[in-house]
Each structure stands twice: as structure tokens, then as C-alpha cells.
PDB file of C-alpha atoms and ligand atoms in Angstrom:
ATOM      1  CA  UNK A 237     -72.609-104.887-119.287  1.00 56.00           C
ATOM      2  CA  UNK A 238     -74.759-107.080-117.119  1.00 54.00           C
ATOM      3  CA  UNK A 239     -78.447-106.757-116.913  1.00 55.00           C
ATOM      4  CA  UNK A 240     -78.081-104.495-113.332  1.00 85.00           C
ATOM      5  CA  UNK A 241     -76.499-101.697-115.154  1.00 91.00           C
ATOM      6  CA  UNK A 242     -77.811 -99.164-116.898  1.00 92.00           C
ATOM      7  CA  UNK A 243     -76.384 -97.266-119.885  1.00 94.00           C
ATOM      8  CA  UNK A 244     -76.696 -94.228-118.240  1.00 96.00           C
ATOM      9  CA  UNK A 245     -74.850 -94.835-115.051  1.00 97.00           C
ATOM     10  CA  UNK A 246     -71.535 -93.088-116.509  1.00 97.00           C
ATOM     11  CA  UNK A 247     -73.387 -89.629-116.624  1.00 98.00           C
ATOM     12  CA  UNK A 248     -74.716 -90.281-112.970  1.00 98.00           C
ATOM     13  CA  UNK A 249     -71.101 -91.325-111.641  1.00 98.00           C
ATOM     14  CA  UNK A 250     -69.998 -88.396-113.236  1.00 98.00           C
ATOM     15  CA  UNK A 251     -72.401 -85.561-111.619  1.00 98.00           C
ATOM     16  CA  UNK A 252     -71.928 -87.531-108.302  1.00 98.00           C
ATOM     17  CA  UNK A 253     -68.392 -86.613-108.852  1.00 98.00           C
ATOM     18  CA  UNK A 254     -69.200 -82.582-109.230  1.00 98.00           C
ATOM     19  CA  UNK A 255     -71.547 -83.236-106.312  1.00 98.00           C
ATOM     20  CA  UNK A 256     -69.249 -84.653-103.982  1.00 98.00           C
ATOM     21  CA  UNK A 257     -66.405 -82.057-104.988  1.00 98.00           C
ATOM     22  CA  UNK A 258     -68.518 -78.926-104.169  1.00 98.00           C
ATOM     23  CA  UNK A 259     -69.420 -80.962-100.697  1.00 98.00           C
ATOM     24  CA  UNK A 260     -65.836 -81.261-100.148  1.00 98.00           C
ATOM     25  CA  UNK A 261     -65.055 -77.571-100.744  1.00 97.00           C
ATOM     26  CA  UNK A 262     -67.218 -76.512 -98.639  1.00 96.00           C
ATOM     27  CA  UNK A 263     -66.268 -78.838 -96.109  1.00 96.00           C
ATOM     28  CA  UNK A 264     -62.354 -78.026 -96.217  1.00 96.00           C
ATOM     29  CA  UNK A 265     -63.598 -74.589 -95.921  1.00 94.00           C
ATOM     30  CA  UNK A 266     -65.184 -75.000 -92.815  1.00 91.00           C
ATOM     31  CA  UNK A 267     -62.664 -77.299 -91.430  1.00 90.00           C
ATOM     32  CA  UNK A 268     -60.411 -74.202 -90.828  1.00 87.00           C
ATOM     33  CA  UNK A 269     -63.129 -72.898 -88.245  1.00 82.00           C
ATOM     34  CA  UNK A 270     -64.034 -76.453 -86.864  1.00 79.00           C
ATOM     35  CA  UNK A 271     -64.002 -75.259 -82.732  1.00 79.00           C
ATOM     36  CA  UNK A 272     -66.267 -72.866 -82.911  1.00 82.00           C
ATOM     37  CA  UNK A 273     -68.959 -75.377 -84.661  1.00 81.00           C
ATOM     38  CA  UNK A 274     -72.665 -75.870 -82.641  1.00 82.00           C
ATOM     39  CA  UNK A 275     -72.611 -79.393 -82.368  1.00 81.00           C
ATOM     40  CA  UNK A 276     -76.360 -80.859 -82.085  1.00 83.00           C
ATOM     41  CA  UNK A 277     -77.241 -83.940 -80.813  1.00 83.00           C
ATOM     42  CA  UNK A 278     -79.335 -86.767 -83.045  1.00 80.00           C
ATOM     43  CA  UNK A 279     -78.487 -88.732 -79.483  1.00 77.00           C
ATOM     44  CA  UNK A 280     -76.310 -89.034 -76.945  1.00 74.00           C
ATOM     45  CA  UNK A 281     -72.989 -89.548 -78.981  1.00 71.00           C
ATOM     46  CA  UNK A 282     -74.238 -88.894 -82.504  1.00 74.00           C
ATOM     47  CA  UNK A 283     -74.090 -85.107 -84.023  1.00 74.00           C
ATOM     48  CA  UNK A 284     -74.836 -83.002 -86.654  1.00 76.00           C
ATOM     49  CA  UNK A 285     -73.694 -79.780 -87.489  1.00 83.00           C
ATOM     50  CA  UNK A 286     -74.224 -77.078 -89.966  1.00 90.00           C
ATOM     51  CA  UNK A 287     -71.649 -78.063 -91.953  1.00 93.00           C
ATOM     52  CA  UNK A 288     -73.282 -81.402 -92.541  1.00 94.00           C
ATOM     53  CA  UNK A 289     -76.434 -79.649 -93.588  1.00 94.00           C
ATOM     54  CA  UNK A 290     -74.980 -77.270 -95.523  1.00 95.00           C
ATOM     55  CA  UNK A 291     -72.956 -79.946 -97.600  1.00 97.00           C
ATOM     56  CA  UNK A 292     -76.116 -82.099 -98.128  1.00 97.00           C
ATOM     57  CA  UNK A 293     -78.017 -78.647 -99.499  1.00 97.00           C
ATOM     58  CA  UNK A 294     -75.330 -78.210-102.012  1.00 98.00           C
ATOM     59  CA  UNK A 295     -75.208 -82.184-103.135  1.00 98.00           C
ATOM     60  CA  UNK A 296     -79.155 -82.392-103.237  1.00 98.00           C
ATOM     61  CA  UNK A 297     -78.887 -78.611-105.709  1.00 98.00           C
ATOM     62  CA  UNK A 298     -76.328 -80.165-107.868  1.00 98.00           C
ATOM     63  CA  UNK A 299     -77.742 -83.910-107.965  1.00 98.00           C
ATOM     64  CA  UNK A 300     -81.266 -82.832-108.800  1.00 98.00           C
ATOM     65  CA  UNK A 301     -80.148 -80.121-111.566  1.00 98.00           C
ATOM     66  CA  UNK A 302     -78.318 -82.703-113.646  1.00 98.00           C
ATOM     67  CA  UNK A 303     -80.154 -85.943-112.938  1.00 98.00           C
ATOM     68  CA  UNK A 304     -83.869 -84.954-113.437  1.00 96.00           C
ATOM     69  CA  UNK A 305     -86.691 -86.872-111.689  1.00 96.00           C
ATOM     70  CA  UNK A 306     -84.062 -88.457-109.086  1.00 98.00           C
ATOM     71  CA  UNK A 307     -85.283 -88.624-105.392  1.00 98.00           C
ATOM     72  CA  UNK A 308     -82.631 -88.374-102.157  1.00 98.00           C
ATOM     73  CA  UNK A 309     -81.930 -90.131 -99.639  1.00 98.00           C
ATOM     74  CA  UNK A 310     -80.031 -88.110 -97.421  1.00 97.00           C
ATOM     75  CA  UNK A 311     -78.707 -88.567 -94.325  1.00 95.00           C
ATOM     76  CA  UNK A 312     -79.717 -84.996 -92.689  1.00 93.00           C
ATOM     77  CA  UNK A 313     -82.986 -83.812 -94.820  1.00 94.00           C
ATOM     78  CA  UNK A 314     -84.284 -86.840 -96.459  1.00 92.00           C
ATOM     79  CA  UNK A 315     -83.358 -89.936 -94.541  1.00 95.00           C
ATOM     80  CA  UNK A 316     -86.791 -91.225 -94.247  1.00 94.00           C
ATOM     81  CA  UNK A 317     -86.849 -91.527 -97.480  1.00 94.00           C
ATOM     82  CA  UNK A 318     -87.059 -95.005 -98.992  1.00 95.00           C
ATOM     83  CA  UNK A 319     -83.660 -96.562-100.482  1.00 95.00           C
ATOM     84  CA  UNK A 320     -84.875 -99.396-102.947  1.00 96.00           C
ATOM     85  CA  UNK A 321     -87.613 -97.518-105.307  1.00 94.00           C
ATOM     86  CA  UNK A 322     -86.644 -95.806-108.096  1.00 97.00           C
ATOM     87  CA  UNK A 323     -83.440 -93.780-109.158  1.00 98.00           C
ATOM     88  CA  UNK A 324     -82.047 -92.496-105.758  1.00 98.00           C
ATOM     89  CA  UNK A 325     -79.253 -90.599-104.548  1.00 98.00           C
ATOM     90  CA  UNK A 326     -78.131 -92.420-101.308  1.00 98.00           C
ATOM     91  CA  UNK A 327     -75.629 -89.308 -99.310  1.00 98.00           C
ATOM     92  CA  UNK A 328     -73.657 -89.153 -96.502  1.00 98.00           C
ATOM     93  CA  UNK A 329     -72.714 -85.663 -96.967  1.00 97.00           C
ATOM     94  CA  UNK A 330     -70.288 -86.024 -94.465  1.00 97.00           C
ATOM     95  CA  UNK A 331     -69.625 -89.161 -92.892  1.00 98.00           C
ATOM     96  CA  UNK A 332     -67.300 -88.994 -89.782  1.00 96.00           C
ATOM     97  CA  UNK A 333     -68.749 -86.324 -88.622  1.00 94.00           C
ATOM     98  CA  UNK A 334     -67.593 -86.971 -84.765  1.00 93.00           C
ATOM     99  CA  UNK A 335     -63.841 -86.814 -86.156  1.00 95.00           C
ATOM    100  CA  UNK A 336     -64.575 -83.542 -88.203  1.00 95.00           C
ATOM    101  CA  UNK A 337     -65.897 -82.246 -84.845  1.00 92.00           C
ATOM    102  CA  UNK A 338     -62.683 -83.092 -83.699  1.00 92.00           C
ATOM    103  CA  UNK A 339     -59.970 -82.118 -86.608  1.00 93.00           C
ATOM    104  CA  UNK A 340     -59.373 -85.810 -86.723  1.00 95.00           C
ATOM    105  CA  UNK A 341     -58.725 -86.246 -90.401  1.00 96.00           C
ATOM    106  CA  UNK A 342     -60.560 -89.134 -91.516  1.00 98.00           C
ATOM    107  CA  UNK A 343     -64.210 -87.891 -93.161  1.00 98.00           C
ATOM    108  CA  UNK A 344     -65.539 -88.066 -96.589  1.00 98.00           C
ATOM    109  CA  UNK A 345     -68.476 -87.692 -98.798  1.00 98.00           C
ATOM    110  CA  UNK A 346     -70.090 -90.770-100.476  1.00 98.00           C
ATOM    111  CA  UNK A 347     -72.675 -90.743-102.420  1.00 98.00           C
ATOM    112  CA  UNK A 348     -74.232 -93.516-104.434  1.00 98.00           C
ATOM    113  CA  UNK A 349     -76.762 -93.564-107.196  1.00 98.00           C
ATOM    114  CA  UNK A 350     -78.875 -96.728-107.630  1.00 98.00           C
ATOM    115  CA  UNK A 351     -82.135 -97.938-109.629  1.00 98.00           C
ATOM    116  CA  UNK A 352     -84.484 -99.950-108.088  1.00 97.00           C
ATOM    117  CA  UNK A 353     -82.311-100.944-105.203  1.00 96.00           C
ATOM    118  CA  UNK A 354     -79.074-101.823-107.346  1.00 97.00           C
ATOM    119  CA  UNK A 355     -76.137 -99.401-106.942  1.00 98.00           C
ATOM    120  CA  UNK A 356     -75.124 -98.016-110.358  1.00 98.00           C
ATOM    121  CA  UNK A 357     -72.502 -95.525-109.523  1.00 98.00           C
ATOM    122  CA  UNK A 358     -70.570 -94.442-106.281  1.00 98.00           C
ATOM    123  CA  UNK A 359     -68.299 -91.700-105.179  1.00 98.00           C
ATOM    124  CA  UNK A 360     -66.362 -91.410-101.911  1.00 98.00           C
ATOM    125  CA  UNK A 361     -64.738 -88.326-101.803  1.00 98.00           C
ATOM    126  CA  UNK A 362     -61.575 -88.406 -98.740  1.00 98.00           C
ATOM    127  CA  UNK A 363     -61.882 -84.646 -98.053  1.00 98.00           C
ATOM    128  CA  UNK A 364     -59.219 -84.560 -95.158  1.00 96.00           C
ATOM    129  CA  UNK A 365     -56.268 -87.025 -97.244  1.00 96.00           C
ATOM    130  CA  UNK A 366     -57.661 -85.756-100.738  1.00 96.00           C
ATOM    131  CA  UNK A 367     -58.589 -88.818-103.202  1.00 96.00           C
ATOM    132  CA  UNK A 368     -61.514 -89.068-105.577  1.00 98.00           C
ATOM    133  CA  UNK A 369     -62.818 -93.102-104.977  1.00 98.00           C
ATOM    134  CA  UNK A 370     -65.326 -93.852-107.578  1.00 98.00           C
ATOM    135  CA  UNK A 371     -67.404 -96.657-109.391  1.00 98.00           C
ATOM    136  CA  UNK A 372     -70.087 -97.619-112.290  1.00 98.00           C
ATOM    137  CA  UNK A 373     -71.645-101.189-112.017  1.00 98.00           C
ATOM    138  CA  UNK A 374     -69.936-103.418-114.011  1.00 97.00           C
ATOM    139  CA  UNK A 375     -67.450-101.260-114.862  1.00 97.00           C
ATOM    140  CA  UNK A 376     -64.752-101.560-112.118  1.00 98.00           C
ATOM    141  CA  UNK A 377     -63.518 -99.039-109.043  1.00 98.00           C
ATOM    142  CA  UNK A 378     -61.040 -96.376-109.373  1.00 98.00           C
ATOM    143  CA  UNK A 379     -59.320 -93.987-107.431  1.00 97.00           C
ATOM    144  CA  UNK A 380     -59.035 -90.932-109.405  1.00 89.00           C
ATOM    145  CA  UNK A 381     -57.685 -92.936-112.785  1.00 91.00           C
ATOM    146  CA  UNK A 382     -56.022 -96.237-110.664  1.00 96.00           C
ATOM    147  CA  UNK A 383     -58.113 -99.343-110.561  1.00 98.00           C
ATOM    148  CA  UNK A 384     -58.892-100.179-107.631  1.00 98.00           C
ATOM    149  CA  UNK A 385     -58.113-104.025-106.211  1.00 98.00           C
ATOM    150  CA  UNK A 386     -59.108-105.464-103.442  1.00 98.00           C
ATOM    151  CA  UNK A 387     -56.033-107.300-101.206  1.00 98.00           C
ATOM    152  CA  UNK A 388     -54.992-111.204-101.904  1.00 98.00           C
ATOM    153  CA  UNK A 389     -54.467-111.960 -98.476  1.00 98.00           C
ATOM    154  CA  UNK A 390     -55.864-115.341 -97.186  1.00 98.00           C
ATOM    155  CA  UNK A 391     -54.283-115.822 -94.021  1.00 98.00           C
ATOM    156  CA  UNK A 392     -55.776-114.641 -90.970  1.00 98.00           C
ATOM    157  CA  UNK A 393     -52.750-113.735 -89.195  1.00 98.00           C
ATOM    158  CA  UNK A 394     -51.844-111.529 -92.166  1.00 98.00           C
ATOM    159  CA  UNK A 395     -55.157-109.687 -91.642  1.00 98.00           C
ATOM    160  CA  UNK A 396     -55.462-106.213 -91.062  1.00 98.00           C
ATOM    161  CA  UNK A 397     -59.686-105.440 -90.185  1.00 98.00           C
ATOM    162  CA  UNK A 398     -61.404-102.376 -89.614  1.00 98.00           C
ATOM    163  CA  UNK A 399     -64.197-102.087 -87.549  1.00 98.00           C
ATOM    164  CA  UNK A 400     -67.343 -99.840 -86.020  1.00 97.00           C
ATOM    165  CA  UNK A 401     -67.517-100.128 -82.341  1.00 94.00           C
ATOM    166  CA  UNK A 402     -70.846 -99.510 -81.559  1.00 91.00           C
ATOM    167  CA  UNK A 403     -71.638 -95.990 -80.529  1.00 85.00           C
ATOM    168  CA  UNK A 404     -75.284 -95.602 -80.319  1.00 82.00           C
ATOM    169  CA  UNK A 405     -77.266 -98.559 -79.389  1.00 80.00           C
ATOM    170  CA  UNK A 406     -74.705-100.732 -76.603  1.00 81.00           C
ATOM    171  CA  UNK A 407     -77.516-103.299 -76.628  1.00 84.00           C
ATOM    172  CA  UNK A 408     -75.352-104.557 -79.313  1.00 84.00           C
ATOM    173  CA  UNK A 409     -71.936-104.404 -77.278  1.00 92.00           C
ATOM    174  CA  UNK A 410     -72.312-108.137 -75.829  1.00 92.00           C
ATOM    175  CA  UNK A 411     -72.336-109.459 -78.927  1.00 94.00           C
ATOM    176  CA  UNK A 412     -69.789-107.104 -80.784  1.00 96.00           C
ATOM    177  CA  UNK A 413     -67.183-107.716 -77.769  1.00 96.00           C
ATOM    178  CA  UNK A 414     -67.179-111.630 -78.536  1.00 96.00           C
ATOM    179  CA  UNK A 415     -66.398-111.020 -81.980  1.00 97.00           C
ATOM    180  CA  UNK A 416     -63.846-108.565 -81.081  1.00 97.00           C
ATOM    181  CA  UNK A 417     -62.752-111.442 -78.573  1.00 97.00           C
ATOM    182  CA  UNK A 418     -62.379-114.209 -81.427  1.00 97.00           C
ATOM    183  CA  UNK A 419     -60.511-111.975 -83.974  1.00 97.00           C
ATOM    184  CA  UNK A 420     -58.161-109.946 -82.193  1.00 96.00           C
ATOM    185  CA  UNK A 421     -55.767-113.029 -81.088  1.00 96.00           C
ATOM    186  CA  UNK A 422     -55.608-114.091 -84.405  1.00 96.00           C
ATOM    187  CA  UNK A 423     -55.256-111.644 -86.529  1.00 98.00           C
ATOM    188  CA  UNK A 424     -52.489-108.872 -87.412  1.00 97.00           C
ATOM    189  CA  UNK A 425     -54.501-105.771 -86.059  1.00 97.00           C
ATOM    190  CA  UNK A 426     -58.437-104.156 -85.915  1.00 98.00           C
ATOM    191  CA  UNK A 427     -58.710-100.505 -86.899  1.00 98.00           C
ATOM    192  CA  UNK A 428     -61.652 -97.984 -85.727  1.00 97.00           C
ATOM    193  CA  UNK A 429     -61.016 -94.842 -87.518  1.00 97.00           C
ATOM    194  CA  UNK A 430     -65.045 -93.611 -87.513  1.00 97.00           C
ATOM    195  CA  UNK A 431     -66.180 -93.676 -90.953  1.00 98.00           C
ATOM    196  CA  UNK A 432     -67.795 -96.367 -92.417  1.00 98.00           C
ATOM    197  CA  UNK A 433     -67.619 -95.065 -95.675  1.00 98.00           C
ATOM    198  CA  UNK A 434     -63.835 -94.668 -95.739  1.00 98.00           C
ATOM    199  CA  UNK A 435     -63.530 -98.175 -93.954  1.00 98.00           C
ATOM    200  CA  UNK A 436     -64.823 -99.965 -97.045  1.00 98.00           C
ATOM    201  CA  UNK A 437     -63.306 -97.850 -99.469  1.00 98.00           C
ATOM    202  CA  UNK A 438     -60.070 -99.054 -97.347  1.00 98.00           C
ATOM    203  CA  UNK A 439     -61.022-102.738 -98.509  1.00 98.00           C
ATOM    204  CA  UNK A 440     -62.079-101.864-102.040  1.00 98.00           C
ATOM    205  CA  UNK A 441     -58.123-100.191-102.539  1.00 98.00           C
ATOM    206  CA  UNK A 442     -56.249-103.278-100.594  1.00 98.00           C
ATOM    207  CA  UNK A 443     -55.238-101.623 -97.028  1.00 98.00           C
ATOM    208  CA  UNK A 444     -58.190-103.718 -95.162  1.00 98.00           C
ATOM    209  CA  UNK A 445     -58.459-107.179 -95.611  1.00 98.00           C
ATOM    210  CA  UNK A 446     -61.798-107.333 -93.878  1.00 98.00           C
ATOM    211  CA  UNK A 447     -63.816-104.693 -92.423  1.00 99.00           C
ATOM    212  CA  UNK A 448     -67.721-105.287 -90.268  1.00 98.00           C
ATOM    213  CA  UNK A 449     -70.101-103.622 -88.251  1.00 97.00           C
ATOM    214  CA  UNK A 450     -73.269-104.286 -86.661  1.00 96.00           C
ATOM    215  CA  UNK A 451     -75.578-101.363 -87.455  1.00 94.00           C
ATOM    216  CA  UNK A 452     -75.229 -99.407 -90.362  1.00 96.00           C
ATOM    217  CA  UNK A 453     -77.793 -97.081 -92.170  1.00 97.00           C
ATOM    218  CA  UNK A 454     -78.320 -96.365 -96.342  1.00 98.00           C
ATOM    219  CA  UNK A 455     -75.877 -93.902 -96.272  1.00 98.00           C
ATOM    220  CA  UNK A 456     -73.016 -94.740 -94.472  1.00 98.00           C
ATOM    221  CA  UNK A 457     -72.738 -98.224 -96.394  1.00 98.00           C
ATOM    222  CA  UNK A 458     -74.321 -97.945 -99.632  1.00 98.00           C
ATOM    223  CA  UNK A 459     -71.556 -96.354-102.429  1.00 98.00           C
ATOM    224  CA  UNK A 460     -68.672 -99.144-100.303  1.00 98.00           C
ATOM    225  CA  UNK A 461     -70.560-101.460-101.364  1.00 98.00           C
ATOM    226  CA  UNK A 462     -70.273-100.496-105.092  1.00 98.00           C
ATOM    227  CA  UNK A 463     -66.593 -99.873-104.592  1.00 98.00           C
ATOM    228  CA  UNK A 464     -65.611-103.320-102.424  1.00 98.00           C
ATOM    229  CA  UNK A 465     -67.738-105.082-105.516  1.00 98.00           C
ATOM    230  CA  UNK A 466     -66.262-103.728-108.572  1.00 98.00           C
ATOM    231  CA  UNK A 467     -63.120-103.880-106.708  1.00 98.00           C
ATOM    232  CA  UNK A 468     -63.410-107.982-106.720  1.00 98.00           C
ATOM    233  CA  UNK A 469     -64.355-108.284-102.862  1.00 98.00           C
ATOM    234  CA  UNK A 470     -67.718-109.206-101.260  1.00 98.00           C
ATOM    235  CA  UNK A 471     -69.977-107.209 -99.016  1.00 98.00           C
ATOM    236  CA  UNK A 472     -72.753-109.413 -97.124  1.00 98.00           C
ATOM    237  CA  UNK A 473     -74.443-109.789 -93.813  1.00 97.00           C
ATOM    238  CA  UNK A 474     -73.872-111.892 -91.221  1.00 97.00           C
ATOM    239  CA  UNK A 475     -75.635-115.093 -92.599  1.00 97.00           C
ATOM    240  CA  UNK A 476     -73.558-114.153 -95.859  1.00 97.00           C
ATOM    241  CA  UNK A 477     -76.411-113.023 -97.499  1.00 97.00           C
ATOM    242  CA  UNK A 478     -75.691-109.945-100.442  1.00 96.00           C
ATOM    243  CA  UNK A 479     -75.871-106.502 -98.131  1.00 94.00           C
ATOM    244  CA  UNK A 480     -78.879-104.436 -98.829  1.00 92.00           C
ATOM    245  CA  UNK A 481     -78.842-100.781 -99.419  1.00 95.00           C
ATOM    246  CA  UNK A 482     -81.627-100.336 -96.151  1.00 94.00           C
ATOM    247  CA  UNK A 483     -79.294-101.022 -94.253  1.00 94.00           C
ATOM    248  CA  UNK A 484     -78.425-103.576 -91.169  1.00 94.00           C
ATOM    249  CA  UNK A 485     -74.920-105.691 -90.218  1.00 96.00           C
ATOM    250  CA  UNK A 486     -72.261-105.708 -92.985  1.00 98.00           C
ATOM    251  CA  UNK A 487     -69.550-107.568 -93.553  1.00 98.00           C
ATOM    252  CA  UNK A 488     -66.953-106.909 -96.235  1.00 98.00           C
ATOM    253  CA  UNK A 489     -64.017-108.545 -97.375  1.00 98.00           C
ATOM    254  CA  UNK A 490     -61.467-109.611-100.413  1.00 98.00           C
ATOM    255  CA  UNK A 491     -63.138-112.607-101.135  1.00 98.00           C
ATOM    256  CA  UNK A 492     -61.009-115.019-100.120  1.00 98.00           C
ATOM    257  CA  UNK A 493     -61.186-114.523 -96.266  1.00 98.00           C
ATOM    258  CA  UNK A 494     -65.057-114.090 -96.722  1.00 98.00           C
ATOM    259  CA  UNK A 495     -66.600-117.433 -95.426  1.00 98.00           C
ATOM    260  CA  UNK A 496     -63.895-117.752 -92.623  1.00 98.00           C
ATOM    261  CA  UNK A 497     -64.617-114.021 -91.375  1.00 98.00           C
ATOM    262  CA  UNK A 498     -68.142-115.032 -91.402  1.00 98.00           C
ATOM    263  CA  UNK A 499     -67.668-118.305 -89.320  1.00 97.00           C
ATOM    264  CA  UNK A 500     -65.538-115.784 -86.585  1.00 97.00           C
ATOM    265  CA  UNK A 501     -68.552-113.301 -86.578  1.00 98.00           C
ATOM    266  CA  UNK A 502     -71.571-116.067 -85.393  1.00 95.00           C
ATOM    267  CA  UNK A 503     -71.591-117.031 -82.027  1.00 86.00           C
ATOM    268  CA  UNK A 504     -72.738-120.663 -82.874  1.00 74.00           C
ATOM    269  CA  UNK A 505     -70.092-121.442 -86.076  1.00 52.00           C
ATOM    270  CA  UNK A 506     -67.025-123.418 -85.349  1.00 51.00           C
ATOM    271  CA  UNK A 507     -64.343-121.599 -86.819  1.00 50.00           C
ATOM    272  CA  UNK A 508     -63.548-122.799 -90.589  1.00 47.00           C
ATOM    273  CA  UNK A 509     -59.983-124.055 -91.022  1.00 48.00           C
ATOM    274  CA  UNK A 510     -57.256-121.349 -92.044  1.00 50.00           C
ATOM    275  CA  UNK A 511     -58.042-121.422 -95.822  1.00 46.00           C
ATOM    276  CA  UNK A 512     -54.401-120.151 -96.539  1.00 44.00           C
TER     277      UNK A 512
HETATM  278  P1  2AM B 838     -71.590 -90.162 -89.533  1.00 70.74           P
HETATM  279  O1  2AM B 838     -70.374 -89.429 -89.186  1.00 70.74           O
HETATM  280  O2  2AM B 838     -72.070 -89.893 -90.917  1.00 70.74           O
HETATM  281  O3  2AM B 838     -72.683 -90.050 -88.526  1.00 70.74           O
HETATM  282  C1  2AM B 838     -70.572 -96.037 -88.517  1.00 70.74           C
HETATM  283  O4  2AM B 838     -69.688 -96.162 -87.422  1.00 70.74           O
HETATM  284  C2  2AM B 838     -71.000 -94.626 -88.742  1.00 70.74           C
HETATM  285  O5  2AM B 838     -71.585 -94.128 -87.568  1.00 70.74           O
HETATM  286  C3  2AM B 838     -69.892 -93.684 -89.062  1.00 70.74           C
HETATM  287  O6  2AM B 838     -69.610 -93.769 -90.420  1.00 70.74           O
HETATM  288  C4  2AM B 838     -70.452 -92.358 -88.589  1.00 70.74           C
HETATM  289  O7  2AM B 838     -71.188 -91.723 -89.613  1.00 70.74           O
HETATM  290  C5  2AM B 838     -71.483 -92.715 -87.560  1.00 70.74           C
HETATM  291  N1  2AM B 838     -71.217 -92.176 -86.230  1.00 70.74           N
HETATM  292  C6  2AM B 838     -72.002 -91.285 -85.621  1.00 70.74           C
HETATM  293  N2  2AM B 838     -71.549 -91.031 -84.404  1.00 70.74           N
HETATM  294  C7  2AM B 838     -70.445 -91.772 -84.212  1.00 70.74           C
HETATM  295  C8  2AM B 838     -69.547 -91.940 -83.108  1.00 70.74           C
HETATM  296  N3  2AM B 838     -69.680 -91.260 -81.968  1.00 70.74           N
HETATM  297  N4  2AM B 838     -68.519 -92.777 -83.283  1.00 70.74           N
HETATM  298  C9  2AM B 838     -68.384 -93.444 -84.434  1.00 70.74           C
HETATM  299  N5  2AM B 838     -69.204 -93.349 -85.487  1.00 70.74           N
HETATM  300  C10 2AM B 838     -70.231 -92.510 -85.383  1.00 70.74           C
HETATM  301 CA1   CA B 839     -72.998 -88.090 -91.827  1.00 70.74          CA
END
């Protein structure tokens, strides 16, 4: 065990499990009657609806019942709330909530506990596939009872990426383009499927080699993280720096391809040599 995790982060992992499985039961539920759903706006092209809500009220119930004294971090009723003090729950009680709206079937629940700003245990839950991704600090990843691995690919043209485009703020779309520019002729395909959450849980089990975005907020990024890590890969920001859980660009990766992903992100780099 190293000095980041504590002895107790089996029994959070664990409730964050029960958590995330009532979310998801709820969620399947309402799947069924997805058309007829209010959608709300948070902006233009970002929405909530009850369904979100409802899932976060039944994750905050659970998670505060059987880890006393934790605070939340929610993305619908707490997300003010600060990330790096104390024991937190970090939710996304339903993240890909534009392809729920849509019967798309790529949405999950993640939810990550950390101390003090250091994950110690993370659940994505793939409601729409079914899959139970989950992780303690120091203690590896797992889907359901597989360990999880992230890919040994090292050559670019081998590399399958995911991807957010930006949705929100298109201040950001200059920049994100000329990425998009550098990669895509090298590379063997980018995916946007619209949940950041499921996108790094895609690297920490092997089927991305790489995955970034520009913006991303506590909840959407924060149990990946824990996942891509214990899986063996690396999660940074653009200057390569270890991601934070408040949020910001993120890049992800097995390892290997890290420091030549990050010289094809930044405008200024020259592109490192093809490490395979
Ligand atoms: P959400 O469904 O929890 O809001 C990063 O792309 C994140 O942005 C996604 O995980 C998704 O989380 C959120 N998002 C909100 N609106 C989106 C949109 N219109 N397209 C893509 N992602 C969106
Ligand atoms: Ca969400």
C-alpha cells in the first residue's frame, strides 16, 4: 500500500458500487420512457433531466448512509462544492446525458471517492452495455472480477483515440481543430461517443490507446482517472503535468504513446519521433 491509500478505501469502493447500481436501476428504468423526458437546458447544448436528478438523490442517500461525515460533489445538486478537501464523493450520476436523451447507448455512472484530493476508489457503472468498472488506489482496476490493462500499443498508426469535441464553449474549437488536424492523418481512427467517463474507462480496459479533451469538470473525469492509473496508463494535462480532480484539459493514455500524444496536442512542439 503506498502512502496515498487509505485502509479504508475497500469499504468506500464497495458502497460506491451499491451506489452506482441503484443509479443504474433507476436509470434503465427510465430509459424505457426516454421521449417523453423534459429536457432543461444548463446552456445551449448541455441538459439535464429528471432522471439525472433523480439518480444523483439516490447516490447522495446511499453514499452518505454508509460513509458517515463524507461531503458530495455532484454534478446536479452539489457541484459547487469543492473537490480537493476532505473525503468526497465526486458523481456524475449520469454522464452522457445528451445520448440518454437520445436512446444512444453509451451513458454510465461514475463515481469516485477521494481524501484530500487523491482518488481512493472509483466506479463506472456502463448502464446501457452492462459492466461494473471499478478501482481502489494501489490496488489495481477491474471490470467486474477481470483486471483491467491498459493497451501495449506504441505505434501511432496502430492508434485508436477517443475524443470530446467541444460542445459548450467553441472558443476552444481553433485550437481543438489543429489537434484534430495533426492526429487524424496519422493515426488508425478518433472516436466521439459523448461520455467522458466511458472514454477513459475505454483506455483503462485496452480499446483506446489514447483518449483527450479540452474542458472537463470533477465529475466527468475524476473516477477515469483512478481506473486509466491502476490500469498502468497515465492521465495528465497538456504540459504533462498529473490531472487534477478540479478539473481542466486531460490527456490519457497507455503509457507508452504518452509523451508523443503530448508533443501532437501543443501547437509549438515538433512532433517526437515514432517511439515504436
Ligand atoms: P454529461 O452527460 O454528464 O453532461 C465531456 O464531453 C462531457 O460533456 C460528457 O461526458 C458529457 O457529460 C458532457 N456533455 C454535455 N453536453 C454534451 C454534448 N452536447 N455533447 C457531448 N458531451 C456533452
Ligand atoms: Ca451528467
Amino acid at each position: 500500500m503506498t502512502s496515498s491509500a487509505h485502509p479504508k478505501r475497500q469499504d468506500w469502493r464497495d458502497a460506491a458500487i451499491a451506489a452506482a447500481d441503484t443509479a443504474a436501476r433507476f436509470i434503465t428504468h427510465e430509459a424505457m420512457s426516454h421521449r417523453t423526458l423534459t429536457w432543461e437546458e444548463k446552456s445551449a447544448t448541455d441538459f439535464v433531466s429528471r432522471v439525472d436528478v433523480g439518480a444523483e438523490e439516490r447516490i447522495r442517500d446511499m453514499i452518505t448512509m454508509r460513509i458517515p461525515g463524507i461531503r458530495m460533489v455532484g454534478e446536479e445538486l452539489s457541484a459547487d462544492a469543492h473537490p480537493n478537501e476532505g473525503l468526497v464523493a465526486i458523481v456524475d450520476p449520469l454522464d452522457g446525458t445528451t445520448n440518454f436523451l437520445h436512446g444512444f447507448p453509451n451513458y454510465c455512472v461514475s463515481i469516485c471517492i477521494a481524501l484530500d484530493g487523491v482518488p481512493q476508489a472509483a466506479v463506472v457503472h456502463d448502464v446501457a452495455r452492462g459492466g461494473v468498472l471499478h478501482a481502489t488506489a494501489s490496488d489495481g482496476a477491474f471490470v467486474d472480477s477481470s483486471r483491467l490493462r491498459v493497451s501495449t500499443t506504441g505505434t501511432p498508426a496502430r492508434a485508436l483515440i477517443g475524443t470530446g469535441i467541444p460542445f459548450k464553449d467553441v472558443s476552444h474549437a481553433d485550437r481543438y481543430l489543429r489537434q484534430l488536424g495533426r492526429l487524424m492523418p496519422i493515426i488508425s481512427g478518433v472516436r466521439r461517443a459523448g461520455s467522458a467517463a466511458l472514454d477513459l474507462s475505454d483506455v483503462a480496459r485496452g480499446r483506446f490507446d489514447g483518449f483527450w479533451e479540452l474542458f472537463l469538470h470533477p465529475w466527468d473525469l475524476a473516477a477515469g482517472v483512478l481506473l486509466v492509473r491502476e490500469a498502468g496508463g497515465r492521465v495528465t494535462d497538456l504540459e504533462g503535468r498529473n490531472a487534477r480532480l478540479a478539473g481542466g484539459p486531460i490527456v490519457a493514455s497507455n503509457g507508452i504513446l504518452h509523451d508523443w500524444f503530448l508533443d501532437m496536442l501543443n501547437d509549438d512542439a515538433v512532433p517526437a519521433p515514432n517511439p515504436a
